Coordinates of C-alpha atoms in Angstrom, one line a residue:
Chain A
M14 CA 4.6 35.2 10.3
K15 CA 3.1 36.1 12.5
K16 CA 5.6 37.4 15.8
K17 CA 7.5 34.6 17.7
N18 CA 5.6 32.9 20.0
N19 CA 6.3 29.3 21.7
R20 CA 2.2 29.0 22.8
H21 CA 2.4 28.1 18.8
I22 CA 3.0 25.3 18.9
L23 CA 0.1 24.1 21.6
F24 CA -1.1 24.1 17.4
V25 CA 1.7 20.8 17.0
L26 CA 1.3 18.8 20.2
P27 CA -1.7 17.0 19.6
A28 CA -0.2 15.6 16.0
L29 CA 3.1 15.7 17.9
G30 CA 1.6 13.5 21.3
L31 CA -0.1 10.5 18.9
F32 CA 3.1 10.0 16.1
S33 CA 5.7 9.7 18.7
F34 CA 3.1 7.4 21.5
I35 CA 2.8 5.5 18.4
M36 CA 5.2 5.4 15.9
I37 CA 8.2 6.5 18.4
F38 CA 8.2 5.2 22.2
P39 CA 7.6 1.7 20.7
I40 CA 11.0 1.9 18.9
G41 CA 12.5 2.6 21.6
L42 CA 10.7 0.3 23.5
T43 CA 11.2 -3.0 20.2
L44 CA 15.5 -1.7 20.4
V45 CA 14.7 -2.7 24.6
S46 CA 13.1 -5.4 24.1
S47 CA 15.6 -6.8 21.4
L48 CA 18.0 -6.7 24.2
V49 CA 16.5 -8.5 27.4
E50 CA 16.1 -12.3 28.0
W51 CA 11.3 -13.7 27.7
R52 CA 9.6 -15.8 29.1
R53 CA 6.2 -15.4 26.4
F54 CA 5.7 -11.6 27.3
I55 CA 7.7 -12.0 31.0
P56 CA 11.1 -10.2 31.6
Q57 CA 13.6 -12.1 32.2
S58 CA 17.1 -10.0 32.6
F59 CA 18.1 -7.0 30.9
G60 CA 22.0 -7.1 28.7
T61 CA 21.2 -10.0 26.6
L62 CA 22.7 -10.1 23.4
E63 CA 22.0 -13.5 22.4
H64 CA 18.5 -12.8 20.1
Y65 CA 21.1 -10.7 17.4
G66 CA 23.8 -13.7 17.6
R67 CA 21.1 -16.2 16.7
I68 CA 20.1 -13.7 13.2
F69 CA 23.9 -15.0 12.3
T70 CA 23.1 -19.0 12.4
D71 CA 19.2 -18.8 11.2
P72 CA 18.5 -20.9 8.4
V73 CA 14.6 -19.7 8.0
L74 CA 16.4 -16.2 8.5
V75 CA 18.7 -17.4 5.3
K76 CA 15.4 -17.9 2.9
A77 CA 13.7 -14.9 4.0
F78 CA 16.4 -13.2 2.8
R79 CA 17.1 -14.8 -0.5
N80 CA 13.2 -15.1 -0.7
N81 CA 13.4 -11.2 0.0
F82 CA 15.7 -10.6 -3.3
V83 CA 14.1 -12.3 -5.6
Y84 CA 10.6 -10.6 -4.8
I85 CA 12.6 -7.6 -5.3
G86 CA 13.5 -8.4 -8.7
L87 CA 10.6 -9.8 -10.1
T88 CA 8.3 -6.2 -8.9
L89 CA 10.6 -4.8 -10.2
I90 CA 9.5 -6.5 -13.4
F91 CA 6.2 -6.9 -12.6
E92 CA 5.4 -3.3 -10.8
G93 CA 7.8 -0.7 -12.0
F94 CA 8.7 -2.1 -16.1
I95 CA 5.6 -2.9 -17.0
G96 CA 4.0 -0.3 -14.9
L97 CA 6.2 1.8 -17.6
V98 CA 5.6 0.3 -20.8
L99 CA 1.6 0.7 -20.0
A100 CA 1.9 4.7 -19.6
G101 CA 3.7 4.3 -22.7
I102 CA 1.1 2.6 -23.7
A103 CA -1.4 5.1 -22.8
Q104 CA 0.4 7.9 -24.1
N105 CA 0.5 7.3 -26.9
M106 CA -3.5 6.6 -27.7
K107 CA -6.2 9.4 -28.7
R108 CA -8.3 8.2 -25.4
S109 CA -6.4 6.6 -22.8
L110 CA -8.8 7.1 -19.6
G111 CA -11.1 4.5 -18.9
F112 CA -7.7 2.2 -20.0
R113 CA -5.8 3.7 -17.2
A114 CA -9.3 3.6 -14.9
V115 CA -9.6 -0.3 -15.5
I116 CA -5.5 -0.7 -14.9
F117 CA -5.5 1.5 -11.3
A118 CA -8.2 0.1 -9.9
P119 CA -6.9 -2.8 -7.7
V120 CA -4.6 -0.3 -6.5
I121 CA -7.8 0.7 -4.5
L122 CA -9.0 -2.5 -2.9
P123 CA -7.6 -3.7 0.2
S124 CA -5.2 -6.6 -0.3
I125 CA -7.6 -9.3 1.5
V126 CA -10.2 -9.4 -1.2
I127 CA -7.2 -9.4 -3.9
G128 CA -5.0 -12.0 -2.3
T129 CA -8.3 -14.1 -1.8
L130 CA -9.0 -14.0 -5.2
W131 CA -5.5 -14.5 -6.3
R132 CA -5.7 -18.1 -4.2
Q133 CA -9.0 -19.3 -5.3
M134 CA -6.8 -18.7 -9.2
Y135 CA -4.2 -20.5 -8.4
A136 CA -5.9 -23.6 -6.7
T137 CA -5.2 -26.9 -8.4
N138 CA -9.0 -28.1 -8.3
G139 CA -11.9 -25.1 -9.4
G140 CA -8.5 -23.0 -10.3
L141 CA -9.0 -20.1 -13.1
L142 CA -5.1 -20.1 -14.5
N143 CA -4.7 -24.1 -14.6
A144 CA -8.2 -24.7 -16.4
L145 CA -7.3 -22.0 -19.1
R146 CA -3.9 -23.6 -19.2
E147 CA -6.1 -27.2 -19.8
L148 CA -7.8 -25.5 -21.9
I149 CA -4.6 -24.9 -24.1
G150 CA -3.6 -28.5 -23.4
L151 CA -1.4 -27.1 -20.8
E152 CA -0.8 -30.1 -17.5
P153 CA -2.0 -27.9 -14.7
L154 CA 0.1 -26.4 -12.5
V155 CA 0.6 -26.0 -8.7
W156 CA 1.2 -22.3 -8.9
L157 CA 1.5 -21.4 -4.7
A158 CA 4.5 -24.4 -4.2
P159 CA 8.3 -24.2 -5.2
P160 CA 10.0 -23.5 -7.4
Y161 CA 6.9 -21.0 -8.2
T162 CA 5.8 -19.9 -5.3
M163 CA 7.7 -16.6 -5.1
L164 CA 6.5 -15.3 -8.9
S165 CA 3.7 -16.6 -7.8
V166 CA 3.6 -13.8 -5.2
S167 CA 5.3 -11.8 -7.3
I168 CA 2.7 -12.0 -10.3
V169 CA -0.7 -10.2 -8.0
S170 CA 1.9 -8.1 -6.7
G171 CA 2.5 -7.0 -10.3
W172 CA -1.9 -6.8 -10.9
I173 CA -2.4 -4.3 -8.3
F174 CA 1.1 -2.2 -8.3
A175 CA 1.7 -1.6 -11.9
G176 CA -1.5 0.3 -12.1
Y177 CA 0.4 2.6 -9.5
F178 CA 3.5 2.8 -12.2
M179 CA 1.5 3.4 -14.4
T180 CA 0.1 6.8 -13.8
I181 CA 2.7 8.6 -11.9
F182 CA 5.2 8.1 -14.9
Y183 CA 2.2 8.7 -17.0
A184 CA 1.7 11.7 -14.6
S185 CA 5.8 12.5 -15.4
L186 CA 5.4 11.8 -19.2
S187 CA 2.3 14.4 -19.8
R188 CA 4.6 17.4 -18.2
I189 CA 6.8 17.0 -20.6
P190 CA 6.2 19.6 -23.1
T191 CA 5.0 18.0 -26.4
S192 CA 7.8 20.4 -28.7
V193 CA 10.2 17.6 -27.5
L194 CA 9.2 15.2 -29.2
E195 CA 7.5 16.6 -32.4
S196 CA 11.7 18.1 -33.3
A197 CA 12.4 14.0 -32.5
E198 CA 9.3 12.5 -34.8
I199 CA 10.6 14.8 -37.2
D200 CA 14.1 13.7 -36.9
G201 CA 12.3 10.1 -38.2
A202 CA 12.4 8.2 -34.9
G203 CA 9.3 6.2 -34.2
P204 CA 7.1 5.9 -30.6
M205 CA 9.2 3.5 -29.3
R206 CA 13.1 5.0 -30.0
I207 CA 11.3 7.7 -28.3
F208 CA 10.2 6.4 -25.5
F209 CA 12.8 4.6 -24.8
R210 CA 15.6 7.0 -26.4
I211 CA 14.1 10.7 -25.0
Q212 CA 10.2 9.7 -22.7
V213 CA 12.5 7.5 -20.1
P214 CA 15.6 9.2 -20.1
L215 CA 14.0 12.3 -19.2
I216 CA 11.8 11.0 -16.0
K217 CA 14.3 8.8 -15.3
N218 CA 14.4 10.9 -11.5
M219 CA 10.6 10.0 -11.5
I220 CA 12.2 6.1 -12.3
M221 CA 14.7 6.3 -9.2
L222 CA 11.8 6.7 -7.0
A223 CA 9.4 4.2 -8.0
L224 CA 12.9 1.4 -8.4
L225 CA 14.1 3.2 -4.3
V226 CA 9.8 2.3 -3.3
I227 CA 9.3 -1.2 -5.1
T228 CA 12.7 -2.0 -3.1
T229 CA 11.6 -1.1 0.1
G230 CA 8.2 -2.3 -0.4
G231 CA 9.5 -5.5 -1.1
F232 CA 11.0 -5.9 2.6
K233 CA 7.7 -4.4 4.2
G234 CA 5.4 -7.0 2.3
F235 CA 3.8 -9.0 4.4
D236 CA -0.4 -9.1 3.3
L237 CA -0.5 -10.8 0.0
F238 CA 2.6 -13.3 1.4
Q239 CA 0.8 -13.6 4.1
I240 CA -2.7 -14.2 3.0
L241 CA -1.5 -16.3 -0.8
L242 CA 0.7 -18.3 1.4
R243 CA -0.9 -19.5 4.5
R244 CA 0.0 -23.1 5.0
D245 CA 3.5 -23.3 3.4
P246 CA 5.1 -26.0 6.0
L247 CA 8.5 -25.5 4.0
Q248 CA 8.6 -21.6 4.0
S249 CA 9.3 -22.0 0.3
G250 CA 8.1 -17.9 0.6
V251 CA 9.0 -16.9 3.9
V252 CA 10.0 -13.7 3.8
L253 CA 11.1 -11.0 6.1
P254 CA 7.5 -9.6 7.0
T255 CA 6.7 -12.9 7.7
Y256 CA 9.1 -14.1 10.1
L257 CA 8.6 -12.3 12.2
I258 CA 5.3 -11.9 12.3
R259 CA 5.4 -15.8 13.0
T260 CA 7.8 -15.2 15.1
F261 CA 6.8 -12.7 17.9
F262 CA 3.0 -13.9 17.6
E263 CA 3.1 -16.8 16.6
H264 CA 5.9 -18.4 18.7
K265 CA 5.8 -15.8 20.6
D266 CA 9.4 -15.6 20.5
I267 CA 8.9 -11.7 22.1
G268 CA 13.0 -11.2 21.8
Y269 CA 13.8 -12.7 18.6
G270 CA 11.1 -11.4 16.9
S271 CA 11.6 -7.6 18.1
A272 CA 15.6 -8.0 17.1
L273 CA 14.4 -9.4 13.4
S274 CA 12.2 -6.3 13.5
V275 CA 14.8 -4.1 14.4
V276 CA 17.1 -6.2 12.2
L277 CA 14.2 -4.8 9.2
T278 CA 14.3 -1.0 10.0
L279 CA 17.7 -1.1 9.2
V280 CA 17.2 -3.4 6.1
V281 CA 15.0 -1.0 4.8
L282 CA 16.7 2.0 5.8
L283 CA 19.7 1.0 4.4
T284 CA 18.5 0.7 1.2
M285 CA 17.4 3.8 1.6
G286 CA 20.4 5.7 2.2
I287 CA 22.4 3.3 -0.6
I288 CA 19.2 4.1 -3.6
H289 CA 19.2 7.5 -2.0
F290 CA 22.9 8.7 -2.3
G291 CA 23.6 6.0 -5.6
N292 CA 21.3 7.9 -7.0
K293 CA 22.6 12.1 -6.1
R294 CA 26.2 9.9 -7.3
F295 CA 25.2 8.6 -10.9
V296 CA 22.1 9.8 -11.8
G297 CA 22.2 13.5 -10.8
E298 CA 20.2 16.4 -10.4
I299 CA 18.1 16.8 -13.7
D300 CA 15.2 19.0 -15.4
E301 CA 12.1 16.6 -14.0
Y302 CA 9.7 16.8 -15.7
Chain B
M26 CA 8.1 -0.3 -47.7
S27 CA 11.3 1.2 -45.3
T28 CA 12.3 -0.2 -42.7
E29 CA 11.3 2.3 -40.9
T30 CA 7.9 2.9 -41.2
F31 CA 8.2 -0.9 -41.2
G32 CA 9.3 -0.5 -38.0
K33 CA 6.5 2.3 -36.7
T34 CA 3.8 -1.3 -38.0
L35 CA 5.4 -3.3 -35.7
A36 CA 5.4 -0.7 -32.8
K37 CA 1.2 0.1 -33.3
N38 CA 0.8 -3.5 -33.3
L39 CA 2.8 -4.7 -30.9
G40 CA 1.0 -1.9 -28.5
R41 CA -2.6 -2.9 -29.3
A42 CA -2.1 -6.4 -29.5
L43 CA 0.0 -5.6 -25.5
F44 CA -2.9 -3.1 -25.1
V45 CA -5.2 -6.0 -25.2
L46 CA -3.3 -8.4 -24.2
V47 CA -3.4 -5.9 -20.5
L48 CA -7.4 -4.7 -20.4
L49 CA -7.9 -9.2 -20.5
A50 CA -5.6 -9.5 -18.0
Y51 CA -7.4 -7.4 -15.4
L52 CA -11.3 -8.0 -16.6
I53 CA -10.8 -11.8 -16.8
P54 CA -10.1 -12.2 -12.6
I55 CA -12.5 -9.7 -12.6
F56 CA -15.5 -11.0 -14.4
W57 CA -14.7 -14.7 -13.5
M58 CA -15.2 -13.4 -9.2
Y59 CA -19.1 -12.4 -10.7
S60 CA -19.8 -14.8 -12.6
S61 CA -18.2 -17.4 -9.8
S62 CA -19.5 -15.5 -7.0
M63 CA -23.5 -16.9 -9.0
R64 CA -22.7 -20.5 -9.4
S65 CA -22.9 -23.2 -7.0
N66 CA -19.6 -24.7 -5.5
G67 CA -19.4 -28.1 -7.2
E68 CA -20.0 -25.7 -10.5
I69 CA -17.6 -24.1 -9.7
I70 CA -14.6 -27.3 -9.0
L71 CA -16.5 -29.2 -12.2
D72 CA -15.9 -26.5 -14.6
P73 CA -14.2 -23.2 -13.7
L74 CA -15.1 -21.6 -16.4
G75 CA -18.7 -22.3 -17.1
L76 CA -20.6 -19.1 -16.6
P77 CA -23.7 -19.5 -14.5
T78 CA -26.6 -21.0 -15.6
K79 CA -29.1 -18.6 -13.9
I80 CA -28.6 -15.1 -12.1
D81 CA -28.8 -16.0 -8.1
F82 CA -28.3 -13.8 -5.4
S83 CA -28.4 -16.9 -3.0
N84 CA -24.8 -17.2 -2.2
Y85 CA -24.5 -13.8 -0.9
A86 CA -26.7 -14.2 1.9
T87 CA -25.3 -16.7 3.2
A88 CA -21.8 -15.7 2.9
W89 CA -23.0 -12.2 3.9
E90 CA -25.2 -14.8 7.4
V91 CA -21.1 -17.0 8.2
A92 CA -18.9 -14.4 7.4
D93 CA -21.7 -11.7 10.2
M94 CA -20.5 -9.0 7.5
G95 CA -22.3 -6.4 8.9
R96 CA -21.7 -6.6 11.8
H97 CA -18.3 -5.8 10.3
F98 CA -18.3 -3.8 8.2
L99 CA -20.1 -1.0 10.5
I100 CA -16.8 -1.7 12.6
S101 CA -14.7 -0.6 9.4
F102 CA -17.3 2.2 9.4
T103 CA -16.2 3.0 13.3
I104 CA -12.5 2.3 12.8
T105 CA -12.4 4.6 9.4
A106 CA -14.4 7.6 10.7
I107 CA -13.3 8.1 13.9
S108 CA -9.3 7.6 11.6
M109 CA -10.0 10.1 9.1
V110 CA -11.6 13.0 11.5
I111 CA -8.6 12.3 14.1
V112 CA -5.5 12.7 10.9
V113 CA -7.9 16.0 9.4
V114 CA -8.0 18.0 12.6
L115 CA -4.5 16.5 13.9
S116 CA -2.1 17.5 10.8
T117 CA -3.6 20.8 9.4
L118 CA -3.6 22.1 13.6
A119 CA 0.6 20.7 12.7
A120 CA 0.8 21.9 9.1
Y121 CA -0.2 25.5 10.1
A122 CA 1.9 25.9 12.7
F123 CA 4.3 25.1 10.4
S124 CA 3.6 26.8 7.8
R125 CA 2.2 30.0 9.4
L126 CA 3.3 30.2 12.2
E127 CA 7.1 30.7 14.4
F128 CA 8.0 29.3 17.6
S129 CA 11.2 27.5 18.9
G130 CA 12.3 24.7 17.5
R131 CA 9.7 24.6 14.7
K132 CA 11.6 23.3 11.7
A133 CA 13.4 20.5 13.4
L134 CA 9.8 19.0 14.3
Y135 CA 9.0 19.4 11.4
V136 CA 12.1 17.3 10.5
F137 CA 10.9 14.5 13.6
F138 CA 7.7 14.7 11.6
L139 CA 9.5 13.3 8.5
L140 CA 11.3 11.0 9.4
G141 CA 7.4 8.7 9.4
L142 CA 8.5 9.0 6.0
I143 CA 10.6 6.5 6.0
L144 CA 10.7 4.3 8.9
P145 CA 8.2 1.2 7.6
V146 CA 4.7 -0.2 10.5
Q147 CA 7.5 -3.1 11.6
S148 CA 9.5 -0.4 13.1
F149 CA 6.9 0.2 15.7
L150 CA 4.6 -2.8 15.3
V151 CA 6.2 -5.3 17.8
G152 CA 7.3 -2.7 20.2
L153 CA 4.1 -1.2 20.6
F154 CA 2.3 -4.5 20.7
I155 CA 4.0 -5.0 24.2
M156 CA 2.7 -1.2 24.6
F157 CA -1.3 -1.6 23.9
R158 CA -0.6 -5.4 26.2
Q159 CA 0.6 -3.5 28.8
M160 CA -2.4 -1.2 28.7
G161 CA -4.8 -3.3 27.6
L162 CA -5.8 -1.2 24.7
L163 CA -5.4 -4.5 22.6
N164 CA -9.1 -6.0 21.6
S165 CA -10.4 -2.5 21.2
L166 CA -11.6 -0.2 18.2
W167 CA -8.4 1.9 19.1
S168 CA -5.9 -0.4 19.0
V169 CA -6.4 0.2 15.5
I170 CA -7.6 3.7 15.1
L171 CA -4.3 4.9 17.2
P172 CA -1.7 3.4 14.5
V173 CA -4.1 4.1 11.4
S174 CA -4.1 7.3 12.2
A175 CA -0.8 7.6 13.7
I176 CA 0.6 6.5 10.3
G177 CA -1.3 9.0 8.2
L178 CA -0.3 12.2 10.4
P179 CA 3.5 12.4 8.1
L180 CA 2.0 13.1 4.5
S181 CA -1.0 14.8 5.4
I182 CA 1.8 17.3 7.2
L183 CA 3.5 17.1 4.3
L184 CA 0.8 17.7 2.1
S185 CA -0.8 19.8 4.0
K186 CA 1.8 22.6 4.8
N187 CA 2.9 22.4 1.4
Y188 CA -0.2 23.4 0.0
F189 CA -0.9 26.3 3.0
D190 CA 3.0 28.1 2.0
S191 CA 1.4 28.4 -1.2
L192 CA -1.9 30.5 -0.2
P193 CA 0.0 34.2 0.6
S194 CA 0.3 35.2 3.5
S195 CA -2.0 38.5 2.7
L196 CA -4.8 36.8 3.7
E197 CA -4.6 36.8 7.6
E198 CA -3.6 40.4 7.8
S199 CA -6.0 42.7 8.1
A200 CA -7.8 39.6 10.2
Y201 CA -4.4 40.2 12.5
L202 CA -4.7 44.2 12.1
E203 CA -8.6 43.8 13.7
G204 CA -7.2 41.9 16.3
A205 CA -7.9 37.9 15.5
G206 CA -6.4 35.0 17.2
T207 CA -3.7 32.2 15.1
F208 CA -7.0 29.5 15.9
T209 CA -9.8 31.9 14.6
I210 CA -7.4 32.1 11.4
Y211 CA -6.9 28.6 11.1
R212 CA -11.0 27.9 11.7
L213 CA -12.1 30.6 9.7
I214 CA -9.4 31.7 6.8
I215 CA -6.9 29.3 6.4
L216 CA -10.1 26.0 6.6
P217 CA -11.9 27.8 4.0
L218 CA -8.7 27.3 1.6
S219 CA -7.9 24.2 1.8
V220 CA -11.2 22.0 0.7
P221 CA -9.0 20.5 -1.8
I222 CA -5.5 19.5 0.5
I223 CA -8.2 18.5 2.3
A224 CA -10.3 16.0 0.0
T225 CA -7.0 14.8 -0.8
V226 CA -6.0 14.0 2.1
I227 CA -9.2 12.0 3.0
T228 CA -8.9 10.4 0.4
F229 CA -6.2 8.4 0.7
T230 CA -6.6 8.5 4.5
V231 CA -10.0 6.2 3.8
I232 CA -8.6 4.3 1.6
G233 CA -5.4 3.4 3.2
V234 CA -7.4 2.7 6.6
W235 CA -10.5 0.9 5.2
N236 CA -7.9 -1.4 3.7
E237 CA -5.4 -1.7 6.3
F238 CA -4.8 -5.6 6.6
M239 CA -1.4 -5.8 9.2
I240 CA -2.4 -3.8 12.8
P241 CA -5.7 -5.5 12.5
F242 CA -4.6 -8.9 12.1
V243 CA -2.3 -8.8 14.7
M244 CA -4.2 -6.2 17.2
V245 CA -7.2 -7.9 17.5
Q246 CA -7.8 -12.0 17.5
N247 CA -11.2 -11.4 19.1
A248 CA -12.8 -12.3 15.7
D249 CA -16.1 -10.4 17.0
L250 CA -13.7 -6.7 17.5
R251 CA -12.2 -7.8 13.7
P252 CA -12.8 -5.0 11.4
L253 CA -13.9 -6.6 6.9
T254 CA -10.3 -7.2 5.8
T255 CA -9.6 -9.4 8.6
S256 CA -12.5 -10.4 9.5
L257 CA -12.9 -12.3 6.2
Y258 CA -10.2 -14.2 6.9
V259 CA -12.2 -16.8 7.8
F260 CA -12.5 -17.1 3.6
S261 CA -8.9 -18.3 4.0
T262 CA -10.0 -20.3 7.0
K263 CA -13.0 -21.9 7.9
Y264 CA -14.8 -21.8 4.6
S265 CA -11.8 -22.1 2.7
A266 CA -13.4 -24.6 0.4
N267 CA -15.9 -23.0 -0.4
Y268 CA -15.3 -20.9 -3.7
A269 CA -18.7 -20.3 -4.0
L270 CA -19.5 -18.3 -0.8
K271 CA -15.5 -16.4 -0.3
L272 CA -16.5 -15.7 -3.9
A273 CA -19.9 -13.8 -3.1
A274 CA -17.8 -12.4 -0.3
L275 CA -15.8 -10.9 -2.5
T276 CA -17.7 -9.4 -4.9
M277 CA -19.8 -7.7 -2.2
I278 CA -16.9 -5.5 -1.0
A279 CA -15.5 -5.0 -4.8
T280 CA -18.5 -3.7 -5.5
P281 CA -19.5 -0.6 -3.4
M282 CA -15.7 -0.1 -3.8
F283 CA -16.1 -0.4 -8.1
L284 CA -19.0 1.5 -7.9
I285 CA -17.7 4.7 -6.0
Y286 CA -13.7 4.8 -7.9
F287 CA -15.5 4.7 -11.5
A288 CA -17.4 7.9 -10.1
F289 CA -14.1 9.5 -8.4
Q290 CA -11.8 8.1 -10.6
S291 CA -9.5 10.9 -11.0
Q292 CA -10.1 12.6 -7.6
I293 CA -9.0 9.3 -6.7
Q294 CA -6.8 8.5 -8.2
K295 CA -4.8 11.9 -7.1
G296 CA -5.3 11.2 -3.4
I297 CA -3.1 7.9 -3.8
T298 CA -0.9 8.6 -5.7
A299 CA -0.2 12.2 -3.7
G300 CA 3.1 11.0 -2.0
A301 CA 5.1 10.1 -5.6
I302 CA 3.8 13.3 -7.6
K303 CA 4.2 16.2 -6.9
T304 CA 1.1 18.9 -7.7

């Protein structure tokens, strides 16, 4: 290491400048803005808590929170659990490269491409899924409306991200020494048993990371909701991020929109804290492969 | 048959059935996108499961034209290229200082950057909008380039610093003895050795920026200046009833991405999962 010289900070300054200008300063601005009385984009007075008061009496926000929780529950299954099962299947294949490549492929596509394709597949007339349902004699469904709204969006999320979680689980599973598995096999355990009783517990840190990513991601997801549910007059699929964007950008309700972003930020950070400390308390540090 | 081997056979067949089902769940939608993109709108609505009767690219030409896709491709390309350069240069410079140089506040500044890994975009998006509006930056390419670059910095700095830490310090010692400055060492010794990590940073930055939807969605209202992602929104609004055009447009965007993906599959998977998997 070169001896101490404070001019070395010059190397950090460009990144620090951009990072502070784009991410840190605007957080402060959002906080201030949530305490301001606005008329469209013109500040009227500072020091109001009215926007935070609205949070507790807003029925749409309650719905958004409920939908967010449903979405998180469903994506834990469709992204996380299915991703884990796919990693297990790939582990037990002789050559899984092609299989894994296909399932990971949607991760690289823009959300607008996948969202538009699935909106098309869900269409009542001319949609792929209802055509397949009719083929086997089932009634067509209105997929992107209650009671199926959240389920349909979560299926698309799973279709995209199961491959992502499969890939990180597969990488962890591959690091488990074969000797561990061989001894289990000698003891006569079948592949399912070995997978769920031995391999899965050995990668529980990676599983906790996935839990963290999916749960916090569930509060941040915007694209698919916006693209799939463009017209959602009953707000059956409203979630925190879309409600925030609509409040701020469509209704030009600057103060309340800012308060909602503060709420969203706190929810995400709180969730991270809970999972992080829960993990330390109940799972503990173990060898990770 | 003992229960043990029965269980094994069951698991094997269950695995096989799942394998086929999963592959179909991925291949059918993609196949449907390609096949329907060559049919007329009427044909799709009458019989969604039908196959194209002829190889016909006229939907492609029409979609390209009505959505002015050439223009938006170019805008996306510009945004991605500039952001990529900003992220690579700024993050390797900072990571070099964090890894190799000593100065006051080094640890604190590094932790400050890591804060960026846990902040959701929504925590600064509306403040940023108010700020850009005051500065007259809305509806410009910079209103997309600056945020997507800043968002890419924390992870790029983290990964680059870890990589630089793994390079032996003996590399620079003789250069220092010969009187080389810190910037010369960064440029002539560290950077040339960092091709693998720079490739990883470029991979996730380029894919992330090219696919970005929310930031241009709020920052760029002028339809002429939209990148490809939000420009496609016209197929959800103005041309939403025309399935054939829509699917042709999607096919034109997805096909080159599939080709690049299948050519550099392991590098791309590694790049995208770099934040989660330790290397």
